Amino acid sequence: MDRRRFILSAGAAAGVVGTGLTGYSSMNVVAATPWALKLQPARYALTEGITEKMVSFSPDAPPAVIRMKQGVPFSADVTNGLTDYTTLHWHGIRVPNKMDGVPYLTQFPLAENETYRYSFTPEDAGTYWYHPHCMTMEQMARGLTGIIIVEEKDPPSVDADIAVNLRDFRLQPDGQFYPKLFTARGAARAGTKGTVITANWQQEYIEDAPSGGLARLRLVATDPTRIYKLVLAGAEGKIIALDGHPLEKTRPVPTAKNPLILSPGQRADLVLKMPEAEGQEVVVSTLLGYEPHVLARLRSKGASRSRDLRDLKSLAPNPISVPDLAAAERQELIFGWSPEGNGTQNGFCGSFGYTFWSINKTPWAGDAVSGTEPLVTMQRGKSYILTLRNESPNQHPIHLHGLTFRVLKSNQGPVTPIWTDTVLLRKNEIVDIALVADNPGDWAFHCHVIEHQKSGLAGFVRVI
Ligand code: C2O
Ligand code: CU
Ligand code: CU
């Protein structure tokens, strides 16, 4: 199919206007659909000066938090206001394949001024996120990573709902991006880290919440590289969900002894009881070595609401099919170095220029699909156990589109049996995951360290 015809037949609307979204102030609004989202150049005060050449949905604000409601149709007209190609992906949300935003695999990339209507009904409540899936090294590095909140059908009653987008920017001392957003040295190892660590595009994000109230805190790791080790100080509370899905057993607030590891793509929902006294803070930090680096401060405000953590009802589980482990078919996937040295640029979505990584010994930049076979072909409705084997000394947050899986076990000790879309494989770790192949289509499967993905650590699975 011709790319232009494909886009027109997908119902592209002409004359979509600017978004009118103003960053985080829009976060408590369920917008009427379709949303109008336009990728465009932006500038913002990340440091003392204004950083130019950023990418957002508005010229001067971070990408807005998008709120959806569980079981209620959502749609957005996404317009490409950039000169490079793009697509938009809804990370962690189980969408129909055509809505997944993966270039060539599910749609053709959008050229400048083209619009694509994404529409789907989120079945699962929780915290998710969005990002481009074409020219990702550029567009994600320059800012286009944002939070999605899918409200529960029957949400727990909290006094504040605070969403925190965690990411770095690779800026020079003058506050402008380094000409090289990623380095080959980084891509071949743990990734190229940013130089300015931010939360909601601030070096120290501050938000007020009612004193003595219950606050839901959604932490989202959207950085292309950094693995966060999160700790909270001054808080009473618990972790209620990971990667969008409610925990069967809540976990304590993370401390330096037991930090919460969030790797690129992962999310955590916590419920906190805010300090009773006005002005007191809950401090969210990430450990750099053993040193906490402050990301965000939640400040108690007003007279105490004297809430009790036990007032909060637990979250209902999301409707995920439970795999039949006894009948499951097993497959193995090996993540390791690339057997080749040079990458090819296929299509419009950028490549690293080298391949360093591979899945099952085959490097793929994750975009143009011609000539690439699925890693696994699954029968719709059947259960599978996938053994993910990391044969490298680096860590890889492995992400699967379109299907939610269960983490079963690791060769490196006990695991929390969670439902997720992204699992971190540590050095030489072997993890078994299980799923029901209940969503037909070709689903991208890759490392979420974007440099690893774009230098070979990518592939896709097929459900027929
Ligand atoms: Cu967060 Cu392939 O995506
Ligand atoms: Cu995804
Ligand atoms: Cu990786």
Coordinates of C-alpha atoms and ligand atoms in Angstrom, one line a residue:
M1 CA 0.0 0.0 0.0
D2 CA 1.1 3.5 -0.8
R3 CA 2.0 5.5 2.3
R4 CA -0.2 8.5 1.5
R5 CA -3.3 6.4 0.7
F6 CA -2.8 4.4 3.8
I7 CA -2.9 7.5 5.9
L8 CA -5.9 9.0 4.2
S9 CA -7.8 5.8 4.5
A10 CA -7.1 5.8 8.2
G11 CA -9.3 8.8 8.4
A12 CA -6.9 11.7 8.7
A13 CA -8.6 14.9 9.5
A14 CA -7.6 18.0 7.7
G15 CA -6.9 21.3 9.4
V16 CA -6.3 20.1 12.9
V17 CA -5.6 23.1 15.2
G18 CA -2.9 23.5 17.9
T19 CA -3.4 21.7 21.2
G20 CA -4.3 24.4 23.6
L21 CA -2.8 22.1 26.3
T22 CA -0.8 23.8 28.9
G23 CA 1.4 21.2 30.4
Y24 CA 0.6 19.9 33.8
S25 CA -2.2 22.2 34.6
S26 CA -4.4 20.2 32.3
M27 CA -3.8 17.0 34.2
N28 CA -7.0 16.9 36.1
V29 CA -9.2 17.2 33.0
V30 CA -10.6 14.4 31.0
A31 CA -10.5 16.1 27.7
A32 CA -13.2 15.6 25.1
T33 CA -12.0 13.5 22.3
P34 CA -10.5 13.6 19.8
W35 CA -7.6 15.3 21.4
A36 CA -5.5 17.3 19.0
L37 CA -1.8 16.6 19.6
K38 CA 0.8 18.3 17.4
L39 CA 4.4 17.4 17.7
Q40 CA 6.3 20.7 17.3
P41 CA 9.5 22.4 18.2
A42 CA 9.6 23.8 21.8
R43 CA 11.9 25.8 24.1
Y44 CA 11.9 25.7 27.9
A45 CA 13.9 26.8 30.9
L46 CA 15.4 23.5 31.8
T47 CA 18.4 25.3 33.3
E48 CA 19.0 29.0 34.0
G49 CA 18.8 29.7 30.3
I50 CA 16.2 28.6 27.7
T51 CA 16.9 25.3 26.0
E52 CA 16.1 25.5 22.3
K53 CA 15.4 22.7 19.9
M54 CA 13.2 20.7 22.2
V55 CA 10.1 18.7 21.1
S56 CA 6.7 18.8 22.7
F57 CA 3.0 19.3 22.0
S58 CA 3.2 23.0 22.7
P59 CA 5.9 25.6 22.0
D60 CA 6.7 26.3 25.6
A61 CA 5.5 23.5 27.9
P62 CA 6.2 19.8 28.7
P63 CA 4.1 17.2 26.9
A64 CA 0.7 17.2 28.7
V65 CA -0.5 14.4 30.9
I66 CA -3.2 12.6 28.9
R67 CA -6.1 11.3 30.9
M68 CA -8.3 8.5 29.7
K69 CA -11.0 6.5 31.4
Q70 CA -11.0 2.8 31.7
G71 CA -13.5 1.3 29.2
V72 CA -14.2 4.7 27.6
P73 CA -13.2 5.3 23.9
F74 CA -10.2 7.6 23.4
S75 CA -9.0 9.2 20.3
A76 CA -6.4 11.7 19.3
D77 CA -5.5 13.3 16.0
V78 CA -1.7 13.4 16.0
T79 CA -0.2 15.9 13.6
N80 CA 3.5 16.0 12.7
G81 CA 4.6 19.6 13.0
L82 CA 8.3 18.6 12.6
T83 CA 10.3 18.2 9.5
D84 CA 11.4 14.6 10.4
Y85 CA 9.0 11.7 10.2
T86 CA 7.2 10.4 13.3
T87 CA 4.6 8.1 14.9
L88 CA 3.1 8.0 18.4
H89 CA 3.1 5.0 20.6
W90 CA 1.0 4.3 23.7
H91 CA 3.4 2.4 25.9
G92 CA 1.8 -0.4 28.0
I93 CA -1.7 0.1 26.7
R94 CA -3.2 -2.9 25.0
V95 CA -4.5 -1.3 21.8
P96 CA -5.6 -2.8 18.4
N97 CA -2.5 -3.4 16.3
K98 CA -3.2 -0.5 13.9
M99 CA -3.2 2.0 16.8
D100 CA 0.2 0.9 18.2
G101 CA 2.2 3.6 16.4
V102 CA 5.1 1.4 15.2
P103 CA 6.5 2.5 11.8
Y104 CA 6.1 0.0 9.0
L105 CA 5.0 -2.7 11.4
T106 CA 1.6 -1.1 12.2
Q107 CA 1.5 2.1 10.1
F108 CA 3.6 4.2 7.8
P109 CA 5.5 7.1 9.3
L110 CA 3.9 10.5 9.3
A111 CA 5.6 13.1 7.2
E112 CA 5.5 16.8 8.0
N113 CA 2.0 18.1 8.4
E114 CA 0.4 14.7 8.2
T115 CA -2.2 13.7 10.7
Y116 CA -3.1 10.2 12.0
R117 CA -6.1 9.4 14.1
Y118 CA -5.3 7.0 16.9
S119 CA -8.4 5.6 18.6
F120 CA -8.9 2.8 21.1
T121 CA -10.6 1.9 24.3
P122 CA -8.2 1.4 27.2
E123 CA -9.2 -1.8 29.0
D124 CA -6.7 -1.5 31.8
A125 CA -6.6 1.3 34.3
G126 CA -3.3 2.7 35.7
T127 CA -0.3 4.7 34.7
Y128 CA 1.1 4.5 31.2
W129 CA 3.0 6.8 28.9
Y130 CA 3.5 7.9 25.3
H131 CA 6.4 8.6 23.0
P132 CA 7.2 8.6 19.3
H133 CA 8.4 5.3 17.8
C134 CA 10.1 6.9 14.7
M135 CA 13.2 9.2 15.0
T136 CA 13.1 8.2 18.6
M137 CA 16.7 9.0 19.4
E138 CA 16.0 12.6 18.3
Q139 CA 12.5 13.2 19.4
M140 CA 12.6 11.4 22.8
A141 CA 15.9 12.9 23.7
R142 CA 14.6 16.4 23.0
G143 CA 11.5 16.0 25.2
L144 CA 8.6 14.1 23.7
T145 CA 7.9 11.6 26.5
G146 CA 4.6 12.1 28.4
I147 CA 2.4 10.5 31.0
I148 CA -1.0 8.7 30.4
I149 CA -3.3 8.2 33.3
V150 CA -6.1 5.7 32.7
E151 CA -8.6 6.4 35.5
E152 CA -10.2 3.4 37.2
K153 CA -13.9 2.8 36.5
D154 CA -14.3 3.4 40.2
P155 CA -11.2 5.3 41.3
P156 CA -10.0 5.3 45.0
S157 CA -10.7 8.6 46.7
V158 CA -7.5 10.6 47.2
D159 CA -6.9 14.2 48.0
A160 CA -4.2 14.7 45.3
D161 CA -3.1 12.8 42.2
I162 CA 0.5 13.7 41.3
A163 CA 2.1 12.6 38.1
V164 CA 5.9 12.9 37.9
N165 CA 7.7 12.4 34.6
L166 CA 11.3 11.4 35.3
R167 CA 13.9 12.0 32.6
D168 CA 17.3 13.5 31.8
F169 CA 18.4 15.9 29.1
R170 CA 21.9 15.8 27.6
L171 CA 22.8 19.5 27.8
Q172 CA 26.1 21.3 27.5
P173 CA 27.1 23.8 30.2
D174 CA 25.4 26.5 28.2
G175 CA 22.0 24.7 28.5
Q176 CA 21.8 23.7 24.9
F177 CA 21.8 20.1 23.7
Y178 CA 25.0 18.4 22.9
P179 CA 25.3 18.0 19.1
K180 CA 25.6 14.2 19.7
L181 CA 22.6 13.2 21.7
F182 CA 24.0 9.7 22.0
T183 CA 27.5 8.3 21.7
A184 CA 28.7 5.0 20.1
R185 CA 30.6 4.3 23.3
G186 CA 27.3 4.7 25.3
A187 CA 25.3 2.7 22.8
A188 CA 27.7 -0.2 23.0
R189 CA 27.6 -0.3 26.8
A190 CA 25.1 1.0 29.3
G191 CA 23.8 3.9 27.2
T192 CA 24.5 7.6 27.0
K193 CA 23.3 9.3 30.2
G194 CA 21.9 12.9 30.2
T195 CA 23.6 15.6 32.1
V196 CA 20.5 17.4 33.6
I197 CA 18.2 15.2 35.7
T198 CA 14.6 16.4 35.7
A199 CA 11.1 15.7 37.1
N200 CA 8.3 17.3 35.0
W201 CA 11.1 19.2 33.2
Q202 CA 12.2 20.9 36.5
Q203 CA 15.5 20.1 38.2
E204 CA 13.5 19.9 41.5
Y205 CA 9.8 19.6 41.0
I206 CA 7.6 20.9 43.8
E207 CA 3.9 20.3 44.2
D208 CA 1.5 21.0 47.1
A209 CA -0.9 18.5 48.5
P210 CA -3.4 18.8 51.3
S211 CA -1.8 18.3 54.8
G212 CA -2.7 15.0 56.3
G213 CA -4.4 14.0 53.0
L214 CA -3.9 10.9 50.9
A215 CA -1.8 11.5 47.7
R216 CA -1.5 9.2 44.8
L217 CA 2.0 9.6 43.4
R218 CA 2.6 8.2 39.9
L219 CA 6.3 8.0 39.0
V220 CA 7.1 7.4 35.4
A221 CA 10.6 6.6 34.1
T222 CA 10.6 8.0 30.5
D223 CA 14.3 8.6 30.2
P224 CA 15.9 6.8 27.2
T225 CA 18.7 5.4 29.4
R226 CA 18.7 6.0 33.1
I227 CA 17.7 3.3 35.6
Y228 CA 16.3 5.0 38.7
K229 CA 16.9 3.9 42.2
L230 CA 14.1 5.7 44.0
V231 CA 13.8 6.4 47.6
L232 CA 11.2 8.5 49.6
A233 CA 11.8 10.4 52.8
G234 CA 9.2 11.8 55.1
A235 CA 6.4 9.6 53.8
E236 CA 4.1 7.0 55.2
G237 CA 2.5 4.9 52.5
K238 CA 2.8 2.0 50.1
I239 CA 3.4 1.0 46.5
I240 CA 0.0 0.0 45.1
A241 CA 0.8 -0.7 41.4
L242 CA 3.7 -1.3 39.2
D243 CA 3.8 -0.7 35.4
G244 CA 0.1 0.2 35.4
H245 CA -1.1 -3.0 37.2
P246 CA -2.3 -3.2 40.8
L247 CA 0.0 -5.3 43.1
E248 CA -1.7 -8.3 44.7
K249 CA 0.4 -7.5 47.8
T250 CA 1.3 -3.8 48.3
R251 CA 4.9 -3.0 49.0
P252 CA 6.4 -0.6 51.5
V253 CA 7.6 2.9 50.6
P254 CA 11.2 2.5 49.1
T255 CA 14.1 3.5 51.3
A256 CA 17.9 3.6 50.8
K257 CA 18.1 0.0 52.0
N258 CA 15.4 -1.1 49.6
P259 CA 15.2 1.4 46.7
L260 CA 12.6 1.0 44.0
I261 CA 14.3 0.3 40.7
L262 CA 12.5 1.9 37.7
S263 CA 14.1 1.2 34.4
P264 CA 13.3 3.1 31.2
G265 CA 9.6 2.5 30.4
Q266 CA 8.5 1.5 34.0
R267 CA 6.0 3.1 36.3
A268 CA 5.1 3.0 40.0
D269 CA 1.9 4.1 41.7
L270 CA 2.2 4.9 45.4
V271 CA -0.3 6.2 47.9
L272 CA 1.1 8.4 50.6
K273 CA -0.2 10.0 53.7
M274 CA 1.0 13.6 53.6
P275 CA 2.6 15.0 56.8
E276 CA 0.0 16.6 59.1
A277 CA 1.9 19.9 59.6
E278 CA 1.7 22.5 56.8
G279 CA 5.1 23.0 55.1
Q280 CA 6.4 19.6 55.8
E281 CA 7.6 17.6 52.8
V282 CA 7.8 14.2 51.2
V283 CA 11.1 14.1 49.3
V284 CA 11.5 11.8 46.2
S285 CA 15.1 11.1 45.3
T286 CA 17.1 8.8 43.1
L287 CA 20.4 7.3 44.4
L288 CA 23.5 8.3 42.4
G289 CA 25.9 5.8 43.9
Y290 CA 24.8 6.0 47.6
E291 CA 23.9 9.7 47.4
P292 CA 20.3 10.7 47.1
H293 CA 19.7 13.2 44.4
V294 CA 16.4 15.1 44.9
L295 CA 13.9 14.8 42.1
A296 CA 10.7 16.1 43.6
R297 CA 9.2 17.5 46.8
L298 CA 5.6 17.2 47.8
R299 CA 4.6 19.8 50.3
S300 CA 1.8 19.7 52.8
K301 CA -0.6 22.6 52.5
G302 CA -3.6 23.9 54.5
A303 CA -5.4 22.4 57.5
S304 CA -5.0 18.7 58.1
R305 CA -7.5 16.4 56.5
S306 CA -6.5 13.7 59.0
R307 CA -7.0 10.9 56.4
D308 CA -6.0 7.3 57.2
L309 CA -4.2 5.1 54.8
R310 CA -6.6 2.3 55.7
D311 CA -9.4 4.4 54.3
L312 CA -8.2 3.7 50.8
K313 CA -9.9 0.7 49.1
S314 CA -7.6 -1.5 47.1
L315 CA -7.4 -1.2 43.3
A316 CA -9.4 -3.8 41.3
P317 CA -7.2 -6.0 39.1
N318 CA -7.1 -5.3 35.3
P319 CA -8.8 -7.7 33.0
I320 CA -5.8 -9.7 31.8
S321 CA -6.0 -13.3 30.6
V322 CA -4.2 -15.6 33.0
P323 CA -1.8 -17.9 31.2
D324 CA -2.2 -21.7 31.5
L325 CA 1.3 -22.6 32.6
A326 CA 0.8 -26.4 32.3
A327 CA -0.3 -26.1 28.6
A328 CA 2.1 -23.2 27.7
E329 CA 4.5 -23.5 24.8
R330 CA 8.1 -22.5 25.6
Q331 CA 10.4 -20.3 23.5
E332 CA 13.7 -18.8 24.2
L333 CA 15.0 -15.3 23.3
I334 CA 18.6 -14.4 23.6
F335 CA 19.7 -10.8 24.1
G336 CA 23.4 -10.2 23.3
W337 CA 26.0 -8.6 21.2
S338 CA 25.6 -8.2 17.5
P339 CA 27.4 -10.5 15.1
E340 CA 27.8 -7.7 12.7
G341 CA 29.3 -4.2 12.9
N342 CA 27.5 -1.8 10.6
G343 CA 23.9 -0.9 10.6
T344 CA 21.8 -0.1 7.6
Q345 CA 19.3 2.7 7.4
N346 CA 16.0 1.4 6.2
G347 CA 13.2 3.8 5.8
F348 CA 12.5 7.1 7.4
C349 CA 12.9 6.5 11.1
G350 CA 16.6 6.8 11.8
S351 CA 19.2 4.3 12.7
F352 CA 22.3 4.4 14.9
G353 CA 24.6 3.7 12.0
Y354 CA 26.1 0.7 13.8
T355 CA 24.8 -2.4 15.2
F356 CA 26.1 -3.5 18.6
W357 CA 23.2 -5.7 19.8
S358 CA 20.9 -8.5 18.7
I359 CA 18.0 -10.7 19.7
N360 CA 18.6 -14.4 18.8
K361 CA 21.8 -13.3 17.0
T362 CA 19.9 -11.0 14.6
P363 CA 20.3 -7.3 14.9
W364 CA 17.4 -5.1 13.8
A365 CA 16.9 -1.4 14.2
G366 CA 13.2 -1.9 14.8
D367 CA 11.7 0.0 12.0
A368 CA 11.5 -1.1 8.4
V369 CA 10.0 -4.5 8.5
S370 CA 10.8 -5.9 5.0
G371 CA 13.1 -9.0 5.2
T372 CA 12.7 -9.4 8.9
E373 CA 10.9 -12.4 10.4
P374 CA 9.0 -12.4 13.7
L375 CA 11.1 -13.7 16.6
V376 CA 8.1 -15.9 17.7
T377 CA 4.8 -16.7 16.0
M378 CA 2.1 -17.3 18.5
Q379 CA -1.4 -18.8 18.1
R380 CA -4.2 -16.5 19.2
G381 CA -5.6 -17.6 22.6
K382 CA -2.7 -19.9 23.4
S383 CA -0.4 -19.5 26.4
Y384 CA 3.3 -19.1 26.1
I385 CA 6.3 -19.1 28.4
L386 CA 9.2 -17.0 27.1
T387 CA 12.7 -17.4 28.5
L388 CA 14.5 -14.2 28.2
R389 CA 18.3 -14.8 28.4
N390 CA 20.6 -11.8 28.8
E391 CA 24.0 -12.9 27.5
S392 CA 25.6 -9.5 28.0
P393 CA 27.2 -7.7 31.0
N394 CA 24.7 -4.7 30.5
Q395 CA 21.2 -4.3 31.8
H396 CA 18.3 -4.3 29.4
P397 CA 14.7 -3.2 30.1
I398 CA 12.9 -5.5 27.7
H399 CA 9.5 -4.2 26.5
L400 CA 6.7 -6.0 24.7
H401 CA 3.9 -4.1 22.9
G402 CA 0.3 -5.2 22.8
L403 CA 0.4 -8.0 25.3
T404 CA 0.7 -7.8 29.1
F405 CA 2.9 -10.6 30.6
R406 CA 3.5 -12.1 34.0
V407 CA 7.0 -12.3 35.5
L408 CA 7.5 -15.9 36.7
K409 CA 11.0 -16.4 37.8
S410 CA 14.7 -15.4 37.5
N411 CA 17.9 -17.3 37.9
Q412 CA 19.1 -14.5 40.2
G413 CA 16.6 -14.9 43.1
P414 CA 13.0 -14.4 43.9
V415 CA 10.8 -12.1 41.8
T416 CA 7.6 -10.3 42.5
P417 CA 5.0 -11.9 40.3
I418 CA 3.7 -8.8 38.6
W419 CA 1.8 -8.1 35.4
T420 CA 3.9 -5.8 33.2
D421 CA 5.0 -4.8 29.7
T422 CA 8.7 -4.1 30.6
V423 CA 11.0 -6.3 32.6
L424 CA 14.6 -5.3 33.5
L425 CA 17.2 -8.0 32.8
R426 CA 20.3 -7.6 34.9
K427 CA 23.7 -8.8 33.8
N428 CA 23.5 -12.4 32.7
E429 CA 20.0 -12.7 34.1
I430 CA 17.5 -15.3 32.8
V431 CA 13.9 -14.5 33.4
D432 CA 10.8 -16.5 32.5
I433 CA 7.7 -14.6 31.5
A434 CA 4.2 -15.9 30.6
L435 CA 1.4 -14.6 28.6
V436 CA -1.8 -15.4 26.7
A437 CA -1.4 -14.4 23.0
D438 CA -4.8 -12.7 23.0
N439 CA -4.2 -9.6 20.8
P440 CA -3.6 -10.3 17.1
G441 CA -0.9 -8.5 15.1
D442 CA 2.8 -7.9 14.9
W443 CA 4.1 -6.5 18.2
A444 CA 7.4 -4.8 18.7
F445 CA 9.7 -6.3 21.3
H446 CA 12.8 -4.4 22.2
C447 CA 15.2 -3.0 24.8
H448 CA 13.9 0.4 26.1
V449 CA 17.4 1.8 26.3
I450 CA 16.7 3.6 23.0
E451 CA 20.4 3.4 21.8
H452 CA 20.3 -0.4 22.3
Q453 CA 17.0 -0.6 20.4
K454 CA 18.3 1.4 17.5
S455 CA 21.6 -0.4 17.4
G456 CA 20.0 -3.9 17.1
L457 CA 18.2 -4.9 20.3
A458 CA 14.8 -5.1 18.7
G459 CA 12.4 -7.4 17.0
F460 CA 8.8 -8.3 17.0
V461 CA 6.5 -11.2 17.8
R462 CA 3.4 -12.2 15.7
V463 CA 0.1 -13.3 17.0
I464 CA -2.1 -15.0 14.4
Ligands
C2O1 CU1 7.8 2.5 25.0 CU2 8.3 0.2 21.7 O1 8.0 1.4 23.3
CU2 CU 5.4 0.1 24.0
CU3 CU 19.4 -2.7 26.3

